[in-house]
């Protein structure tokens, strides 16, 4: 590539005295020199950064005079961890250099949400239905088990070992079984990790020295941060067509990033047009409602309990959507709207009962 670039700059290949093999030999000879000093060079580079950049952290361990592990982060990464570090994933399967050392990135998602059987999955109908079944955030375990059984029977998969094994572990990977655990939208951690692997692979090769890897890592991080700046600018300039006449949707368009706004808009839309409710009564000072999402494509109807104190600006709901996805659900929006609430949440936390969410609503000064 360097030889090709030189030829382009000089006019064409006949104007370049060196051959491709000369470039390869030069790299080989340079690497021979660098290889013996690689760990020392990377250490010197990190120490230089620590001296010039505020709050730059670099630590390393040696074992038998051989560099064993490195850890580093900078001021911005610390700030990201403070803002988005409630839930993180990390992946130790990515080898990135000639020493077969593992690169282990810690991955979170920001406010833009930016981290089997092949023959069967070419069946678009099965793939669509399987994905919808697995990732239905509001489906209760008993409903999931019934629908799983029907899908397996329809496609004659009851005796397929992989599906049988995965079903026995469904409490570890089906959202309905652990909806009380805060995951802040970081649901598909394997997908996030594979995405980061692919992103890093663009800039890193298995034959890299540590110094090569660090230089390429810096390039990839700068590109990632530039993408975030572009998304921030797009959000600040964004304008949206309101899908409902609700003031909640208008406020959502002003306080969320574009990515999150479209998720909230979907919940408000479904609350407006697809959810029904019934009044249950008063329990311990809470007005209690039952909310159902009407889905004409499914005979299974899930009902969720919603409790609200309008004056105290508090709402509880049993679906745990905020814990999983970081935004309010259609069930909460349904009751907020019929009670005349016109503002979005300020904060949320798990209630003392341990089985429901408590969400405080902002006041008009939000």
PDB file of C-alpha atoms in Angstrom, residues 14 39 43 49 54 76 100 103 112 126 145 155 165 168-169 178 187 228 279 293 311 320 338:
ATOM      1  CA  UNK A  14       7.931   3.893 -13.422  1.00  0.00           C
ATOM      2  CA  UNK A  39       7.521  -3.244  25.587  1.00  0.00           C
ATOM      3  CA  UNK A  43       5.936   1.985  28.327  1.00  0.00           C
ATOM      4  CA  UNK A  49       1.113  10.633  27.916  1.00  0.00           C
ATOM      5  CA  UNK A  54      -4.502  15.155  32.968  1.00  0.00           C
ATOM      6  CA  UNK A  76     -12.646  11.286  28.674  1.00  0.00           C
ATOM      7  CA  UNK A 100      -1.153 -13.468  21.413  1.00  0.00           C
ATOM      8  CA  UNK A 103      -7.353  -7.072  24.111  1.00  0.00           C
ATOM      9  CA  UNK A 112     -27.147   7.389  21.332  1.00  0.00           C
ATOM     10  CA  UNK A 126     -38.566 -18.621  11.388  1.00  0.00           C
ATOM     11  CA  UNK A 145     -42.713 -21.241  27.484  1.00  0.00           C
ATOM     12  CA  UNK A 155     -40.786 -26.385  12.803  1.00  0.00           C
ATOM     13  CA  UNK A 165     -30.244 -27.127  25.739  1.00  0.00           C
ATOM     14  CA  UNK A 168     -33.083 -25.346  29.861  1.00  0.00           C
ATOM     15  CA  UNK A 169     -30.992 -22.164  30.232  1.00  0.00           C
ATOM     16  CA  UNK A 178     -34.619 -11.419  34.811  1.00  0.00           C
ATOM     17  CA  UNK A 187     -29.122  -6.335  26.536  1.00  0.00           C
ATOM     18  CA  UNK A 228     -20.338  10.633  18.756  1.00  0.00           C
ATOM     19  CA  UNK A 279     -59.259   1.170  37.211  1.00  0.00           C
ATOM     20  CA  UNK A 293     -51.306  -3.869  25.249  1.00  0.00           C
ATOM     21  CA  UNK A 311     -49.589  14.921  43.533  1.00  0.00           C
ATOM     22  CA  UNK A 320     -39.580  -3.285  34.591  1.00  0.00           C
ATOM     23  CA  UNK A 338     -55.176   9.693  31.510  1.00  0.00           C
TER      24      UNK A 338
END
